[in-house]
Amino acid sequence: MVKGARSYNAALERLYRYVREQEKRPSKVRNMVLAQVCQLAQPFTAEQLSKACEQDRISVGTVYNALNLFIDAGIVRAITRQRGKAATEYELITGSASRFLMICKKCGRTVELSDKAIARLIKERKYSNFNIQHFSLFVYGECKICRRKAISIQMRSRSSIE
Ligand SMILES: [Zn+2]
């Protein structure tokens, strides 16, 4: 099986459904961009995607339009990791569209959590003018490894004073 083939079929199905709902025209080129999204290592930048699409002679503008449509369709999500990182990263949504991520502000390490209590809380929440379909929750902080490093630096500087 081609790498990413299974996720491609699922993503393509989601794309077809979205295109039908939005009464947009299906596009072969858009499907080719989606195939590239599924082949790329995740997460990826828009630049990496347009580079991958170069071999199919797909223009950068077309790639960006397709990427925005994939986001609207819930196929791809934009993720923000580290501050000061030049490009936004994107990733293919597989499985449940809802996500709970803990992101270390120091090293960018990302841990995906499954917290059923929080997921239930959000899903069961009713808003009069909004219908929740899925959610992304990003929690920023300091990971265990960075925390440990910070503590050992503190201890080292303390012992050098003494
Ligand atoms: Zn860290």
mmCIF file of C-alpha atoms and ligand atoms in Angstrom:
data_model
loop_
_atom_site.group_PDB
_atom_site.id
_atom_site.type_symbol
_atom_site.label_atom_id
_atom_site.label_comp_id
_atom_site.label_asym_id
_atom_site.label_seq_id
_atom_site.Cartn_x
_atom_site.Cartn_y
_atom_site.Cartn_z
ATOM 1 C CA MET A 1 0.000 0.000 0.000
ATOM 2 C CA VAL A 2 1.250 3.487 -0.857
ATOM 3 C CA LYS A 3 2.267 5.542 2.160
ATOM 4 C CA GLY A 4 -0.723 7.496 3.397
ATOM 5 C CA ALA A 5 -3.148 5.683 1.104
ATOM 6 C CA ARG A 6 -5.598 4.813 3.849
ATOM 7 C CA SER A 7 -5.720 8.359 5.202
ATOM 8 C CA TYR A 8 -5.996 9.637 1.633
ATOM 9 C CA ASN A 9 -9.175 7.658 1.040
ATOM 10 C CA ALA A 10 -10.709 8.930 4.273
ATOM 11 C CA ALA A 11 -9.633 12.516 3.537
ATOM 12 C CA LEU A 12 -10.896 12.300 -0.043
ATOM 13 C CA GLU A 13 -14.263 11.107 1.178
ATOM 14 C CA ARG A 14 -14.445 14.052 3.559
ATOM 15 C CA LEU A 15 -13.445 16.398 0.729
ATOM 16 C CA TYR A 16 -16.149 15.053 -1.604
ATOM 17 C CA ARG A 17 -18.761 15.488 1.095
ATOM 18 C CA TYR A 18 -17.657 19.061 1.792
ATOM 19 C CA VAL A 19 -17.531 20.016 -1.894
ATOM 20 C CA ARG A 20 -21.038 18.633 -2.377
ATOM 21 C CA GLU A 21 -22.394 20.458 0.692
ATOM 22 C CA GLN A 22 -20.819 23.736 -0.388
ATOM 23 C CA GLU A 23 -21.975 23.229 -3.960
ATOM 24 C CA LYS A 24 -18.454 23.765 -5.217
ATOM 25 C CA ARG A 25 -17.035 22.146 -8.292
ATOM 26 C CA PRO A 26 -14.939 19.030 -7.802
ATOM 27 C CA SER A 27 -11.365 19.569 -8.910
ATOM 28 C CA LYS A 28 -8.801 17.019 -10.011
ATOM 29 C CA VAL A 29 -5.946 19.354 -9.092
ATOM 30 C CA ARG A 30 -7.346 19.780 -5.577
ATOM 31 C CA ASN A 31 -7.403 16.004 -5.187
ATOM 32 C CA MET A 32 -3.759 15.901 -6.275
ATOM 33 C CA VAL A 33 -2.867 18.461 -3.606
ATOM 34 C CA LEU A 34 -4.699 16.344 -1.052
ATOM 35 C CA ALA A 35 -2.719 13.282 -2.150
ATOM 36 C CA GLN A 36 0.490 15.240 -1.495
ATOM 37 C CA VAL A 37 -0.782 16.291 1.944
ATOM 38 C CA CYS A 38 -1.248 12.610 2.821
ATOM 39 C CA GLN A 39 2.241 11.688 1.570
ATOM 40 C CA LEU A 40 4.067 14.404 3.519
ATOM 41 C CA ALA A 41 5.572 13.861 6.931
ATOM 42 C CA GLN A 42 3.255 15.474 9.472
ATOM 43 C CA PRO A 43 3.162 18.293 10.397
ATOM 44 C CA PHE A 44 4.140 20.200 7.269
ATOM 45 C CA THR A 45 4.413 23.831 6.182
ATOM 46 C CA ALA A 46 2.637 25.402 3.216
ATOM 47 C CA GLU A 47 6.047 25.784 1.623
ATOM 48 C CA GLN A 48 6.815 22.079 1.919
ATOM 49 C CA LEU A 49 3.441 21.313 0.392
ATOM 50 C CA SER A 50 3.920 23.632 -2.569
ATOM 51 C CA LYS A 51 7.380 22.178 -3.117
ATOM 52 C CA ALA A 52 5.872 18.676 -3.158
ATOM 53 C CA CYS A 53 3.245 19.867 -5.633
ATOM 54 C CA GLU A 54 5.850 21.293 -8.001
ATOM 55 C CA GLN A 55 6.364 17.896 -9.648
ATOM 56 C CA ASP A 56 2.675 17.918 -10.640
ATOM 57 C CA ARG A 57 3.104 21.512 -11.908
ATOM 58 C CA ILE A 58 0.526 22.891 -9.471
ATOM 59 C CA SER A 59 0.891 26.623 -8.840
ATOM 60 C CA VAL A 60 1.535 28.016 -5.369
ATOM 61 C CA GLY A 61 -1.775 29.918 -5.485
ATOM 62 C CA THR A 62 -3.702 26.741 -6.199
ATOM 63 C CA VAL A 63 -1.912 24.967 -3.360
ATOM 64 C CA TYR A 64 -2.825 27.735 -0.892
ATOM 65 C CA ASN A 65 -6.456 27.796 -2.043
ATOM 66 C CA ALA A 66 -6.690 24.030 -1.671
ATOM 67 C CA LEU A 67 -5.058 24.165 1.768
ATOM 68 C CA ASN A 68 -7.576 26.761 2.970
ATOM 69 C CA LEU A 69 -10.420 24.652 1.660
ATOM 70 C CA PHE A 70 -9.026 21.565 3.453
ATOM 71 C CA ILE A 71 -8.993 23.568 6.689
ATOM 72 C CA ASP A 72 -12.605 24.683 6.173
ATOM 73 C CA ALA A 73 -13.560 21.101 5.414
ATOM 74 C CA GLY A 74 -11.961 19.840 8.639
ATOM 75 C CA ILE A 75 -9.409 17.735 6.749
ATOM 76 C CA VAL A 76 -6.327 19.698 7.792
ATOM 77 C CA ARG A 77 -5.692 21.853 10.827
ATOM 78 C CA ALA A 78 -3.233 24.640 11.444
ATOM 79 C CA ILE A 79 -1.127 24.205 14.533
ATOM 80 C CA THR A 80 0.969 26.707 16.411
ATOM 81 C CA ARG A 81 3.917 25.297 18.254
ATOM 82 C CA GLN A 82 6.798 27.507 19.118
ATOM 83 C CA ARG A 83 6.755 31.217 19.272
ATOM 84 C CA GLY A 84 9.059 32.795 16.741
ATOM 85 C CA LYS A 85 8.775 29.920 14.318
ATOM 86 C CA ALA A 86 8.505 31.405 10.852
ATOM 87 C CA ALA A 87 5.856 29.292 9.198
ATOM 88 C CA THR A 88 2.566 27.931 10.404
ATOM 89 C CA GLU A 89 2.477 24.172 10.438
ATOM 90 C CA TYR A 90 -0.427 22.083 9.237
ATOM 91 C CA GLU A 91 -1.411 18.518 9.762
ATOM 92 C CA LEU A 92 -3.852 16.031 8.410
ATOM 93 C CA ILE A 93 -6.698 15.276 10.782
ATOM 94 C CA THR A 94 -7.039 11.557 11.175
ATOM 95 C CA GLY A 95 -9.568 9.785 13.319
ATOM 96 C CA SER A 96 -11.452 12.060 15.656
ATOM 97 C CA ALA A 97 -11.483 15.684 14.588
ATOM 98 C CA SER A 98 -11.268 16.813 18.192
ATOM 99 C CA ARG A 99 -7.886 17.183 19.723
ATOM 100 C CA PHE A 100 -6.215 17.997 22.985
ATOM 101 C CA LEU A 101 -2.531 18.916 22.734
ATOM 102 C CA MET A 102 0.016 19.984 25.291
ATOM 103 C CA ILE A 103 2.780 22.044 23.730
ATOM 104 C CA CYS A 104 6.081 22.920 25.379
ATOM 105 C CA LYS A 105 6.881 26.582 24.823
ATOM 106 C CA LYS A 106 10.602 25.933 25.245
ATOM 107 C CA CYS A 107 11.347 22.993 22.951
ATOM 108 C CA GLY A 108 8.126 22.697 20.957
ATOM 109 C CA ARG A 109 7.551 19.088 22.037
ATOM 110 C CA THR A 110 3.898 18.189 21.551
ATOM 111 C CA VAL A 111 2.019 15.562 23.487
ATOM 112 C CA GLU A 112 -1.434 14.467 22.471
ATOM 113 C CA LEU A 113 -3.735 13.734 25.339
ATOM 114 C CA SER A 114 -6.922 11.847 25.540
ATOM 115 C CA ASP A 115 -8.970 13.384 28.298
ATOM 116 C CA LYS A 116 -12.484 12.076 28.060
ATOM 117 C CA ALA A 117 -13.788 14.278 30.865
ATOM 118 C CA ILE A 118 -12.708 17.464 29.060
ATOM 119 C CA ALA A 119 -13.928 16.193 25.679
ATOM 120 C CA ARG A 120 -17.322 15.415 27.171
ATOM 121 C CA LEU A 121 -17.502 18.780 28.915
ATOM 122 C CA ILE A 122 -16.912 20.654 25.657
ATOM 123 C CA LYS A 123 -19.158 18.467 23.518
ATOM 124 C CA GLU A 124 -22.061 18.630 25.935
ATOM 125 C CA ARG A 125 -21.812 22.361 26.339
ATOM 126 C CA LYS A 126 -24.730 24.086 24.606
ATOM 127 C CA TYR A 127 -24.441 27.498 23.051
ATOM 128 C CA SER A 128 -27.607 29.095 21.786
ATOM 129 C CA ASN A 129 -26.063 30.455 18.615
ATOM 130 C CA PHE A 130 -23.399 27.893 17.943
ATOM 131 C CA ASN A 131 -23.354 24.214 17.130
ATOM 132 C CA ILE A 132 -20.104 22.495 18.158
ATOM 133 C CA GLN A 133 -18.776 19.944 15.693
ATOM 134 C CA HIS A 134 -15.241 19.413 16.898
ATOM 135 C CA PHE A 135 -12.619 21.239 18.882
ATOM 136 C CA SER A 136 -8.884 21.740 19.225
ATOM 137 C CA LEU A 137 -7.468 22.522 22.612
ATOM 138 C CA PHE A 138 -3.854 23.662 22.847
ATOM 139 C CA VAL A 139 -2.359 23.929 26.285
ATOM 140 C CA TYR A 140 1.022 25.671 26.489
ATOM 141 C CA GLY A 141 3.601 25.201 29.178
ATOM 142 C CA GLU A 142 6.850 23.513 30.004
ATOM 143 C CA CYS A 143 7.510 19.816 29.428
ATOM 144 C CA LYS A 144 9.043 17.455 31.953
ATOM 145 C CA ILE A 145 12.427 17.407 30.201
ATOM 146 C CA CYS A 146 12.729 21.209 30.013
ATOM 147 C CA ARG A 147 11.529 21.492 33.603
ATOM 148 C CA ARG A 148 14.176 19.015 34.731
ATOM 149 C CA LYS A 149 16.846 20.927 32.770
ATOM 150 C CA ALA A 150 15.792 24.213 34.387
ATOM 151 C CA ILE A 151 15.980 22.673 37.863
ATOM 152 C CA SER A 152 19.441 21.206 37.279
ATOM 153 C CA ILE A 153 20.727 24.576 35.976
ATOM 154 C CA GLN A 154 19.325 26.264 39.083
ATOM 155 C CA MET A 155 21.008 23.713 41.323
ATOM 156 C CA ARG A 156 24.303 24.051 39.486
ATOM 157 C CA SER A 157 24.314 27.855 39.780
ATOM 158 C CA ARG A 158 23.379 27.613 43.436
ATOM 159 C CA SER A 159 26.234 25.212 44.204
ATOM 160 C CA SER A 160 28.715 27.472 42.376
ATOM 161 C CA ILE A 161 27.715 30.404 44.610
ATOM 162 C CA GLU A 162 28.228 28.390 47.769
HETATM 163 ZN ZN ZN B 1 10.245 21.127 26.499
#
